[in-house]
Short mmCIF file of C-alpha atoms and ligand atoms in Angstrom, two decimals:
data_model
loop_
_atom_site.label_atom_id
_atom_site.label_comp_id
_atom_site.label_asym_id
_atom_site.label_seq_id
_atom_site.Cartn_x
_atom_site.Cartn_y
_atom_site.Cartn_z
CA MET A 57 -42.75 -25.66 -34.15
CA SER A 58 -39.00 -25.81 -34.63
CA ASP A 59 -37.56 -29.12 -35.77
CA ALA A 60 -34.04 -28.27 -34.67
CA PRO A 61 -32.27 -31.48 -33.64
CA GLN A 62 -31.67 -30.36 -30.06
CA GLN A 63 -35.42 -29.78 -29.60
CA VAL A 64 -36.79 -33.01 -31.02
CA PRO A 65 -34.24 -35.80 -31.17
CA ALA A 66 -34.55 -37.89 -34.29
CA PRO A 67 -35.29 -41.61 -33.93
CA ALA A 68 -32.40 -43.48 -32.37
CA ALA A 69 -31.55 -45.43 -35.49
CA ARG A 70 -30.99 -42.27 -37.54
CA ARG A 71 -29.05 -40.52 -34.81
CA GLY A 72 -26.89 -43.53 -33.98
CA GLY A 73 -28.32 -43.68 -30.43
CA VAL A 74 -29.37 -46.92 -28.76
CA SER A 75 -33.09 -47.42 -28.18
CA ARG A 76 -34.62 -49.31 -25.25
CA ARG A 77 -35.54 -52.08 -27.67
CA GLY A 78 -31.93 -52.10 -28.87
CA LEU A 79 -30.77 -52.36 -25.27
CA PHE A 80 -33.17 -55.21 -24.67
CA GLY A 81 -31.79 -57.12 -27.66
CA LEU A 82 -28.17 -56.43 -26.80
CA ALA A 83 -28.67 -57.37 -23.17
CA GLY A 84 -30.27 -60.60 -24.33
CA ALA A 85 -27.21 -61.26 -26.46
CA GLY A 86 -25.05 -61.01 -23.36
CA VAL A 87 -23.54 -57.58 -23.91
CA ALA A 88 -22.44 -55.98 -20.63
CA VAL A 89 -24.97 -53.30 -19.78
CA ALA A 90 -22.29 -51.19 -18.11
CA GLY A 91 -20.80 -50.32 -21.47
CA LEU A 92 -24.05 -49.35 -23.02
CA GLY A 93 -24.38 -45.96 -21.37
CA ALA A 94 -21.22 -44.96 -23.13
CA ALA A 95 -22.42 -46.52 -26.36
CA ALA A 96 -25.62 -44.50 -26.21
CA GLY A 97 -23.70 -41.36 -25.46
CA VAL A 98 -20.32 -40.39 -26.80
CA ILE A 99 -18.72 -42.56 -29.43
CA ALA A 100 -15.19 -42.96 -28.16
CA SER A 101 -13.69 -44.84 -31.11
CA GLY A 102 -10.57 -43.27 -32.59
CA GLU A 103 -12.07 -43.46 -36.09
CA GLN A 104 -15.17 -41.36 -35.55
CA PRO A 105 -15.10 -37.92 -33.98
CA ALA A 106 -17.26 -37.74 -30.85
CA PRO A 107 -20.46 -35.74 -31.36
CA VAL A 108 -20.32 -32.36 -29.66
CA ALA A 109 -23.55 -32.71 -27.71
CA ASP A 110 -25.67 -35.81 -28.15
CA THR A 111 -29.04 -34.86 -26.74
CA SER A 112 -30.11 -38.51 -26.76
CA ALA A 113 -27.28 -39.66 -24.44
CA PRO A 114 -27.93 -40.76 -20.86
CA VAL A 115 -27.12 -38.56 -17.86
CA ALA A 116 -25.62 -40.34 -14.82
CA PHE A 117 -28.32 -41.15 -12.26
CA ARG A 118 -26.00 -41.48 -9.24
CA GLY A 119 -23.51 -38.96 -7.97
CA GLN A 120 -22.80 -36.42 -5.25
CA HIS A 121 -25.90 -34.39 -6.17
CA GLN A 122 -29.11 -35.45 -7.88
CA ALA A 123 -29.16 -35.01 -11.64
CA GLY A 124 -31.68 -32.49 -13.00
CA ILE A 125 -30.40 -29.59 -10.89
CA VAL A 126 -27.12 -28.33 -12.32
CA THR A 127 -26.93 -30.81 -15.18
CA PRO A 128 -27.66 -28.96 -18.46
CA ALA A 129 -31.38 -28.14 -18.66
CA GLN A 130 -33.14 -30.34 -21.21
CA ASP A 131 -35.90 -29.11 -23.49
CA ARG A 132 -38.92 -30.86 -21.96
CA MET A 133 -40.30 -31.48 -18.52
CA HIS A 134 -42.99 -33.49 -16.79
CA PHE A 135 -43.28 -32.52 -13.15
CA VAL A 136 -45.51 -34.45 -10.75
CA ALA A 137 -46.53 -34.06 -7.12
CA PHE A 138 -47.83 -37.15 -5.34
CA ASP A 139 -49.93 -37.59 -2.21
CA VAL A 140 -48.90 -40.67 -0.24
CA THR A 141 -52.04 -42.73 0.34
CA THR A 142 -50.59 -45.66 2.25
CA ARG A 143 -50.30 -45.17 6.02
CA ASP A 144 -47.67 -47.87 6.30
CA ARG A 145 -44.09 -46.58 6.60
CA ALA A 146 -42.56 -49.89 5.41
CA ASP A 147 -44.82 -49.82 2.37
CA LEU A 148 -43.59 -46.31 1.52
CA VAL A 149 -39.95 -47.29 1.95
CA ARG A 150 -40.51 -50.30 -0.33
CA LEU A 151 -42.01 -48.00 -2.92
CA LEU A 152 -39.03 -45.63 -2.73
CA ARG A 153 -36.72 -48.61 -3.34
CA ASP A 154 -38.82 -49.78 -6.30
CA TRP A 155 -38.95 -46.25 -7.70
CA THR A 156 -35.17 -45.90 -7.43
CA ALA A 157 -34.61 -49.13 -9.37
CA ALA A 158 -37.07 -48.06 -12.08
CA ALA A 159 -35.67 -44.51 -12.23
CA GLU A 160 -32.12 -45.77 -12.60
CA ARG A 161 -33.15 -48.07 -15.44
CA MET A 162 -35.21 -45.46 -17.26
CA THR A 163 -32.51 -42.77 -17.05
CA ALA A 164 -30.13 -45.31 -18.64
CA GLY A 165 -32.59 -45.67 -21.51
CA LYS A 166 -33.98 -49.02 -20.36
CA GLU A 167 -37.52 -50.13 -19.63
CA ALA A 168 -38.84 -49.54 -16.10
CA ALA A 169 -38.33 -53.17 -15.00
CA GLU A 170 -36.91 -56.48 -16.18
CA GLY A 171 -39.28 -58.08 -18.69
CA GLY A 172 -40.50 -54.67 -19.77
CA ALA A 173 -43.40 -54.06 -22.10
CA VAL A 174 -43.38 -57.32 -24.04
CA GLY A 175 -40.87 -59.70 -22.43
CA GLY A 176 -42.85 -60.77 -19.37
CA PRO A 177 -45.66 -63.27 -18.85
CA ARG A 178 -48.53 -62.69 -21.28
CA ASP A 179 -51.18 -63.23 -18.62
CA ALA A 180 -49.93 -60.33 -16.45
CA PRO A 181 -49.86 -56.56 -17.02
CA PRO A 182 -46.50 -55.61 -18.58
CA ALA A 183 -43.72 -54.25 -16.33
CA ASP A 184 -43.32 -51.22 -18.59
CA THR A 185 -46.00 -49.26 -20.42
CA GLY A 186 -44.11 -49.41 -23.73
CA GLU A 187 -44.41 -45.95 -25.26
CA ALA A 188 -40.66 -45.30 -24.96
CA LEU A 189 -39.58 -48.66 -26.39
CA ASP A 190 -37.93 -47.27 -29.49
CA LEU A 191 -36.55 -44.14 -27.89
CA PRO A 192 -33.06 -43.51 -26.48
CA ALA A 193 -32.40 -42.17 -22.96
CA SER A 194 -32.81 -38.61 -24.29
CA ALA A 195 -30.87 -37.19 -21.32
CA LEU A 196 -33.69 -38.14 -18.95
CA THR A 197 -33.14 -37.00 -15.37
CA LEU A 198 -35.44 -37.81 -12.45
CA THR A 199 -35.15 -35.62 -9.38
CA ILE A 200 -37.06 -36.38 -6.17
CA GLY A 201 -38.14 -33.97 -3.44
CA PHE A 202 -40.09 -34.31 -0.19
CA GLY A 203 -42.81 -31.81 0.74
CA ALA A 204 -43.59 -30.47 4.22
CA SER A 205 -46.81 -32.53 4.43
CA LEU A 206 -44.79 -35.78 4.42
CA PHE A 207 -43.46 -34.79 7.84
CA ASP A 208 -46.83 -34.93 9.61
CA ASP A 209 -47.71 -37.75 12.00
CA ARG A 210 -48.19 -40.55 9.43
CA PHE A 211 -44.65 -41.87 9.07
CA GLY A 212 -42.84 -40.73 12.23
CA LEU A 213 -40.88 -38.09 10.33
CA ALA A 214 -41.99 -34.97 12.23
CA ALA A 215 -38.66 -34.58 14.04
CA ARG A 216 -36.76 -34.93 10.77
CA ARG A 217 -38.44 -32.02 9.01
CA PRO A 218 -35.81 -29.44 8.12
CA GLU A 219 -36.53 -25.98 9.51
CA ALA A 220 -35.89 -24.60 6.04
CA LEU A 221 -38.77 -26.67 4.62
CA ILE A 222 -41.30 -23.96 5.47
CA ASP A 223 -44.82 -23.60 4.21
CA LEU A 224 -44.26 -20.77 1.74
CA PRO A 225 -45.97 -17.53 2.81
CA ARG A 226 -48.79 -16.04 0.82
CA PHE A 227 -47.41 -13.39 -1.54
CA PRO A 228 -49.32 -10.35 -2.80
CA HIS A 229 -51.46 -11.23 -5.85
CA ASP A 230 -51.15 -14.98 -5.30
CA ASP A 231 -54.09 -16.80 -6.86
CA LEU A 232 -53.08 -20.33 -5.91
CA ASP A 233 -55.21 -23.30 -6.80
CA PRO A 234 -54.89 -25.98 -4.10
CA ARG A 235 -55.35 -28.60 -6.83
CA ARG A 236 -52.09 -27.37 -8.40
CA SER A 237 -50.16 -26.89 -5.15
CA GLY A 238 -48.39 -28.84 -2.42
CA GLY A 239 -47.82 -32.57 -2.38
CA ASP A 240 -45.95 -35.10 -0.18
CA ILE A 241 -43.40 -36.06 -2.83
CA CYS A 242 -42.42 -34.47 -6.13
CA VAL A 243 -40.56 -35.93 -9.06
CA GLN A 244 -39.20 -33.68 -11.77
CA ALA A 245 -38.59 -35.52 -15.05
CA CYS A 246 -36.60 -33.61 -17.66
CA SER A 247 -35.64 -34.97 -21.04
CA ASN A 248 -34.98 -33.89 -24.59
CA ASP A 249 -37.94 -35.97 -25.71
CA PRO A 250 -41.37 -35.24 -24.19
CA GLN A 251 -42.47 -38.86 -24.60
CA VAL A 252 -39.51 -40.06 -22.54
CA ALA A 253 -40.32 -37.65 -19.71
CA VAL A 254 -44.02 -38.57 -19.71
CA HIS A 255 -43.20 -42.28 -19.89
CA ALA A 256 -40.99 -41.96 -16.80
CA ILE A 257 -43.63 -40.22 -14.68
CA ARG A 258 -46.37 -42.52 -15.91
CA ASN A 259 -44.36 -45.59 -14.91
CA LEU A 260 -43.52 -44.18 -11.47
CA ALA A 261 -47.25 -43.49 -10.94
CA ARG A 262 -48.08 -47.01 -12.14
CA ILE A 263 -45.55 -48.60 -9.77
CA GLY A 264 -46.95 -46.47 -6.96
CA PHE A 265 -50.57 -47.57 -7.50
CA GLY A 266 -52.25 -48.11 -4.13
CA LYS A 267 -49.48 -46.27 -2.24
CA VAL A 268 -49.46 -42.84 -3.86
CA SER A 269 -51.81 -40.88 -6.05
CA VAL A 270 -51.04 -38.04 -8.43
CA ARG A 271 -52.01 -34.74 -6.79
CA TRP A 272 -51.05 -32.53 -9.73
CA SER A 273 -48.69 -32.56 -12.64
CA GLN A 274 -47.35 -30.10 -15.18
CA LEU A 275 -45.90 -30.52 -18.65
CA GLY A 276 -43.31 -28.03 -19.83
CA PHE A 277 -41.72 -27.35 -23.18
CA GLY A 278 -38.81 -25.08 -24.06
CA ARG A 279 -36.49 -24.60 -21.10
CA THR A 280 -36.53 -21.04 -19.80
CA SER A 281 -33.06 -21.01 -18.38
CA ALA A 282 -29.52 -21.90 -19.16
CA THR A 283 -27.78 -23.87 -16.40
CA SER A 284 -24.47 -24.16 -18.23
CA THR A 285 -22.30 -21.67 -20.09
CA THR A 286 -22.31 -24.19 -22.98
CA GLN A 287 -26.03 -23.58 -23.53
CA VAL A 288 -27.55 -20.86 -25.66
CA THR A 289 -29.95 -18.74 -23.59
CA PRO A 290 -33.52 -19.73 -24.54
CA ARG A 291 -36.56 -17.44 -24.62
CA ASN A 292 -39.69 -17.42 -22.50
CA LEU A 293 -43.23 -16.76 -23.77
CA PHE A 294 -42.74 -12.99 -23.40
CA GLY A 295 -40.11 -13.43 -26.13
CA PHE A 296 -37.19 -12.45 -23.87
CA LYS A 297 -33.98 -14.37 -23.32
CA ASP A 298 -34.30 -16.06 -19.94
CA GLY A 299 -31.48 -17.44 -17.86
CA THR A 300 -28.74 -15.02 -18.88
CA ASN A 301 -27.79 -14.10 -15.35
CA ASN A 302 -28.47 -17.53 -13.87
CA LEU A 303 -26.16 -19.59 -11.68
CA LYS A 304 -24.24 -21.93 -13.96
CA ALA A 305 -22.73 -25.39 -13.51
CA GLU A 306 -19.30 -24.00 -14.38
CA ASP A 307 -19.27 -21.87 -11.21
CA PRO A 308 -19.03 -24.42 -8.36
CA ALA A 309 -18.16 -21.75 -5.79
CA ALA A 310 -21.45 -19.92 -6.48
CA LEU A 311 -23.36 -23.22 -6.41
CA ALA A 312 -21.76 -24.07 -3.06
CA GLN A 313 -22.80 -20.67 -1.74
CA HIS A 314 -26.35 -20.54 -3.10
CA VAL A 315 -27.58 -24.05 -3.96
CA TRP A 316 -26.13 -26.90 -1.87
CA VAL A 317 -27.23 -27.37 1.73
CA THR A 318 -24.41 -27.61 4.29
CA GLU A 319 -26.36 -27.57 7.55
CA GLY A 320 -29.66 -28.74 9.01
CA PRO A 321 -30.56 -32.40 9.24
CA GLU A 322 -27.79 -34.70 8.08
CA TRP A 323 -30.04 -36.33 5.46
CA MET A 324 -30.25 -33.02 3.57
CA VAL A 325 -26.54 -32.11 3.51
CA GLY A 326 -25.53 -31.95 -0.15
CA GLY A 327 -29.18 -31.49 -1.15
CA THR A 328 -31.16 -28.38 -2.04
CA TYR A 329 -34.66 -26.90 -1.82
CA LEU A 330 -36.88 -26.79 -4.88
CA VAL A 331 -39.55 -24.12 -5.33
CA ALA A 332 -42.09 -24.64 -8.11
CA ARG A 333 -44.52 -21.88 -9.15
CA ARG A 334 -47.01 -22.24 -11.96
CA ILE A 335 -47.11 -18.69 -13.30
CA ARG A 336 -49.82 -17.90 -15.80
CA MET A 337 -48.66 -15.20 -18.21
CA HIS A 338 -51.36 -12.99 -19.68
CA ILE A 339 -49.68 -13.02 -23.04
CA GLU A 340 -52.57 -11.38 -24.92
CA ILE A 341 -52.17 -8.22 -22.83
CA TRP A 342 -48.36 -8.39 -23.08
CA ASP A 343 -48.62 -8.67 -26.87
CA ARG A 344 -50.45 -5.32 -26.97
CA THR A 345 -47.71 -3.63 -24.92
CA SER A 346 -45.12 -1.51 -26.76
CA LEU A 347 -41.60 -2.84 -27.18
CA VAL A 348 -40.13 0.01 -25.16
CA GLU A 349 -42.48 -0.75 -22.25
CA GLN A 350 -41.70 -4.48 -22.42
CA GLU A 351 -37.96 -3.75 -22.30
CA ASP A 352 -38.38 -1.27 -19.43
CA ILE A 353 -40.26 -3.89 -17.43
CA VAL A 354 -37.57 -6.53 -17.86
CA GLY A 355 -34.57 -4.17 -17.87
CA ARG A 356 -33.04 -5.86 -20.91
CA ALA A 357 -33.25 -5.49 -24.70
CA LYS A 358 -35.65 -7.99 -26.26
CA GLY A 359 -33.44 -8.81 -29.26
CA SER A 360 -29.94 -9.18 -27.83
CA GLY A 361 -30.82 -9.78 -24.19
CA ALA A 362 -28.29 -7.07 -23.25
CA PRO A 363 -29.01 -5.01 -20.13
CA LEU A 364 -30.46 -1.65 -21.16
CA GLY A 365 -27.64 0.77 -21.96
CA GLN A 366 -25.22 -2.06 -22.83
CA ARG A 367 -24.43 -3.88 -26.08
CA ASP A 368 -24.10 -7.59 -25.49
CA GLU A 369 -26.14 -10.15 -23.60
CA PHE A 370 -23.52 -10.91 -20.97
CA ASP A 371 -22.44 -7.31 -20.35
CA ALA A 372 -22.74 -6.35 -16.69
CA VAL A 373 -25.86 -4.50 -15.60
CA ASP A 374 -25.09 -0.85 -14.82
CA PRO A 375 -27.95 0.57 -12.75
CA HIS A 376 -26.51 4.07 -13.03
CA VAL A 377 -26.45 4.33 -16.80
CA ARG A 378 -28.72 7.17 -17.96
CA GLY A 379 -30.42 7.95 -21.23
CA ALA A 380 -31.61 11.21 -22.79
CA GLY A 381 -32.61 13.76 -20.14
CA GLY A 382 -30.71 11.87 -17.45
CA VAL A 383 -33.43 9.25 -17.01
CA PRO A 384 -32.05 5.94 -15.58
CA LEU A 385 -32.21 3.31 -18.31
CA VAL A 386 -32.57 0.32 -15.97
CA ALA A 387 -35.51 1.38 -13.82
CA ASP A 388 -35.30 0.55 -10.14
CA ASP A 389 -38.57 -1.38 -10.43
CA SER A 390 -37.39 -3.41 -13.43
CA HIS A 391 -37.53 -7.19 -13.05
CA ILE A 392 -33.76 -7.71 -13.15
CA ARG A 393 -33.08 -5.09 -10.48
CA LEU A 394 -35.78 -6.23 -8.09
CA ALA A 395 -34.59 -9.84 -8.50
CA SER A 396 -31.00 -9.00 -7.65
CA GLU A 397 -30.71 -5.83 -5.55
CA ASN A 398 -31.27 -5.33 -1.82
CA LEU A 399 -31.40 -9.07 -1.20
CA GLY A 400 -28.12 -9.35 0.67
CA GLY A 401 -26.48 -11.01 -2.34
CA ALA A 402 -29.04 -13.85 -2.43
CA ARG A 403 -29.18 -15.75 -5.73
CA ILE A 404 -31.08 -18.80 -6.96
CA LEU A 405 -30.63 -21.41 -9.67
CA ARG A 406 -33.55 -21.10 -12.11
CA ARG A 407 -34.59 -24.15 -14.17
CA GLY A 408 -38.13 -23.49 -15.40
CA TYR A 409 -40.13 -24.33 -18.52
CA ASN A 410 -42.72 -22.71 -20.75
CA PHE A 411 -46.17 -24.25 -20.70
CA THR A 412 -49.46 -23.98 -22.54
CA ASP A 413 -52.39 -25.92 -21.11
CA GLY A 414 -54.98 -25.28 -23.78
CA SER A 415 -57.24 -22.27 -23.37
CA ASP A 416 -59.25 -20.75 -20.56
CA GLY A 417 -62.68 -20.75 -22.21
CA PHE A 418 -62.59 -16.93 -22.53
CA GLY A 419 -60.57 -16.82 -25.74
CA HIS A 420 -57.15 -16.75 -24.07
CA LEU A 421 -54.34 -19.26 -24.01
CA ASP A 422 -53.67 -20.73 -20.59
CA ALA A 423 -49.94 -20.25 -20.99
CA GLY A 424 -47.01 -19.23 -18.86
CA LEU A 425 -43.87 -20.19 -17.09
CA PHE A 426 -43.55 -23.20 -14.83
CA PHE A 427 -40.94 -21.58 -12.64
CA VAL A 428 -38.60 -23.99 -10.88
CA CYS A 429 -35.69 -22.84 -8.77
CA PHE A 430 -33.20 -24.48 -6.45
CA ASN A 431 -31.70 -22.74 -3.44
CA ARG A 432 -30.07 -23.74 -0.20
CA ASP A 433 -32.56 -21.94 2.01
CA SER A 434 -35.77 -20.57 0.52
CA ARG A 435 -36.31 -18.42 3.63
CA THR A 436 -33.37 -16.19 2.74
CA GLN A 437 -33.33 -16.58 -1.04
CA PHE A 438 -36.57 -17.34 -2.91
CA VAL A 439 -38.95 -15.81 -0.34
CA PRO A 440 -37.42 -12.30 -0.10
CA MET A 441 -36.91 -12.29 -3.86
CA GLN A 442 -40.50 -13.23 -4.61
CA ARG A 443 -41.70 -10.76 -1.97
CA ALA A 444 -39.82 -7.96 -3.74
CA LEU A 445 -41.13 -9.04 -7.14
CA SER A 446 -44.73 -9.59 -6.07
CA THR A 447 -44.82 -6.21 -4.34
CA ARG A 448 -43.09 -3.97 -6.89
CA ASP A 449 -42.36 -5.74 -10.17
CA ARG A 450 -44.28 -4.10 -13.04
CA MET A 451 -44.23 -7.49 -14.74
CA MET A 452 -46.74 -8.67 -12.08
CA GLU A 453 -49.46 -6.84 -14.03
CA TYR A 454 -49.12 -9.59 -16.64
CA LEU A 455 -48.61 -12.52 -14.24
CA GLU A 456 -50.75 -14.69 -12.01
CA HIS A 457 -49.22 -17.32 -9.74
CA THR A 458 -51.66 -20.24 -9.88
CA GLY A 459 -49.70 -23.12 -8.34
CA SER A 460 -46.95 -23.56 -5.78
CA GLY A 461 -44.77 -26.23 -4.21
CA HIS A 462 -41.78 -26.39 -1.91
CA PHE A 463 -39.74 -29.59 -1.64
CA ALA A 464 -36.56 -30.80 0.05
CA CYS A 465 -34.38 -32.57 -2.52
CA PRO A 466 -31.85 -34.81 -0.78
CA PRO A 467 -28.30 -35.22 -2.10
CA GLY A 468 -27.41 -37.69 -4.84
CA LEU A 469 -27.14 -41.43 -4.35
CA ALA A 470 -24.04 -43.54 -3.92
CA ASP A 471 -24.02 -47.05 -5.41
CA GLY A 472 -26.69 -49.20 -3.81
CA GLY A 473 -28.50 -46.28 -2.14
CA PHE A 474 -32.18 -45.56 -2.72
CA TRP A 475 -34.34 -42.44 -2.75
CA GLY A 476 -35.09 -41.33 0.83
CA GLU A 477 -32.72 -43.87 2.42
CA ARG A 478 -31.06 -41.33 4.71
CA LEU A 479 -34.38 -39.73 5.62
CA PHE A 480 -35.96 -43.03 6.67
CA SER A 481 -32.86 -44.61 8.30
C1 LIG B 1720 -43.39 -15.55 -15.63
C2 LIG B 1720 -42.57 -15.04 -14.74
C3 LIG B 1720 -41.17 -14.56 -15.05
C4 LIG B 1720 -40.63 -14.13 -16.23
C5 LIG B 1720 -41.33 -14.00 -17.57
C6 LIG B 1720 -39.25 -13.81 -15.98
C7 LIG B 1720 -38.36 -13.33 -16.92
C8 LIG B 1720 -37.05 -12.97 -16.68
C9 LIG B 1720 -36.14 -12.43 -17.66
C10 LIG B 1720 -36.48 -12.16 -19.11
C11 LIG B 1720 -34.96 -12.20 -17.04
C12 LIG B 1720 -33.69 -11.58 -17.66
C13 LIG B 1720 -32.70 -12.58 -18.18
C14 LIG B 1720 -31.98 -13.38 -17.14
O1 LIG B 1720 -31.03 -12.93 -16.50
O2 LIG B 1720 -32.38 -14.51 -16.95
C15 LIG B 1720 -35.11 -12.63 -15.68
C16 LIG B 1720 -34.14 -12.57 -14.72
C17 LIG B 1720 -34.29 -13.01 -13.43
N1 LIG B 1720 -35.44 -13.48 -12.84
FE1 LIG B 1720 -37.21 -13.70 -13.73
N2 LIG B 1720 -38.98 -14.06 -14.65
C18 LIG B 1720 -40.13 -14.52 -14.05
C19 LIG B 1720 -40.30 -14.88 -12.73
C20 LIG B 1720 -39.31 -14.86 -11.79
C21 LIG B 1720 -39.47 -15.27 -10.42
C22 LIG B 1720 -40.76 -15.79 -9.79
C23 LIG B 1720 -38.27 -15.11 -9.83
C24 LIG B 1720 -37.87 -15.39 -8.40
C25 LIG B 1720 -38.65 -15.24 -7.36
C26 LIG B 1720 -37.34 -14.61 -10.83
C27 LIG B 1720 -36.02 -14.34 -10.63
C28 LIG B 1720 -35.15 -13.83 -11.56
C29 LIG B 1720 -33.73 -13.58 -11.29
C30 LIG B 1720 -32.99 -13.88 -10.01
C31 LIG B 1720 -33.20 -13.04 -12.47
C32 LIG B 1720 -31.76 -12.58 -12.69
C33 LIG B 1720 -31.61 -11.17 -12.21
C34 LIG B 1720 -30.17 -10.70 -12.35
O3 LIG B 1720 -29.37 -11.04 -11.48
O4 LIG B 1720 -29.88 -10.04 -13.33
N3 LIG B 1720 -38.01 -14.46 -11.99
N4 LIG B 1720 -36.41 -13.09 -15.48
#
């Protein structure tokens, strides 16, 4: 495994970051917490040059949109879908308030609650589980979404369900496991340190004990998309660059057109819809496929990531370019053409992760892509795209969709606001 610094941040002390324990000590010494985010992130002193990209720095929790969507994709993910087990609406709202407070603290690199792992009463369970004590914020983002099942008759939300929050249709070749699908509430934790992401989800689950239960969860490593032009395009488990032609944070006009909701219920304006698909990749079969066939399937060169017939990764795709004998180089059933043509200009923001979940008992790795995308209306973006891919994409021969979720992610929070406030008000 690579030990490149952006993949596995070094301990805070060596990197000059501020650990949770450091924060605890400083806070105890009366240092204003407000300044600490900056201290953990960019060093602004005139004497020392600011680091170019500190992967241990915090990402702002509040803002116009939730973090974890167009903020630069981190290297690790822990995604969880919860079932709400309480039937009491007030109980659920209280939980969402408690979660917000814990999420805000953890994304700032602090422990989940005051007192934390070791500072509270010794005769009570600690207010934080402790495994992230010595770790910095590591760019942790926590993004919440609400699933269609939350809008049934339990909490009086039926009339507030957005029309766009459909039950996704069944696509050809779907092999969905209900134990890896659906859920009332999802939380996507992304971080540059896997332990920080897992700690965050674990503490949210702990706080939710008796009110929610974990329905399914997925760990991801190695982002499979770039969400900013400042990021190098990573590779997926087929070995191809993934995220080249993705929507990017630097293109707000495209994000406004394809990602952020402008209509529907007021509580969703400024939000977006998240689609998660656990896609098993039959990598053993892929690995026995010739390079030329692999490149034909994707429509791009494996080494450079350039569209076939072009030189560089970011060269425009030319569907008309022909090779020897006049044969089109970018086949009309290649992945990149099916995912972009004849869709009325629909685009999505991809933000997925590689996964391996051990082996399947038949001598194969249970590996693949945990596909996550954000779009402003899945009915006109993700669904037609996935329909085209599942029907005609030659890549489907190597893929099996085993899990699925669709969630409404509300806009970001202003000061004092809590997760779900506008939905429940
Ligand atoms: C395991 C499954 C998948 C793999 C291995 C995969 C791989 C790739 C690769 C290598 C590219 C080219 C580089 C790039 O522009 O990012 C690409 C592009 C793309 N993929 Fe996928 N993909 C998968 C599933 C999906 C799914 C489920 C969707 C949506 C329903 C999707 C939508 C797209 C789109 C929109 C593009 C950009 C097309 C363009 O405008 O050029 N992909 N994918």
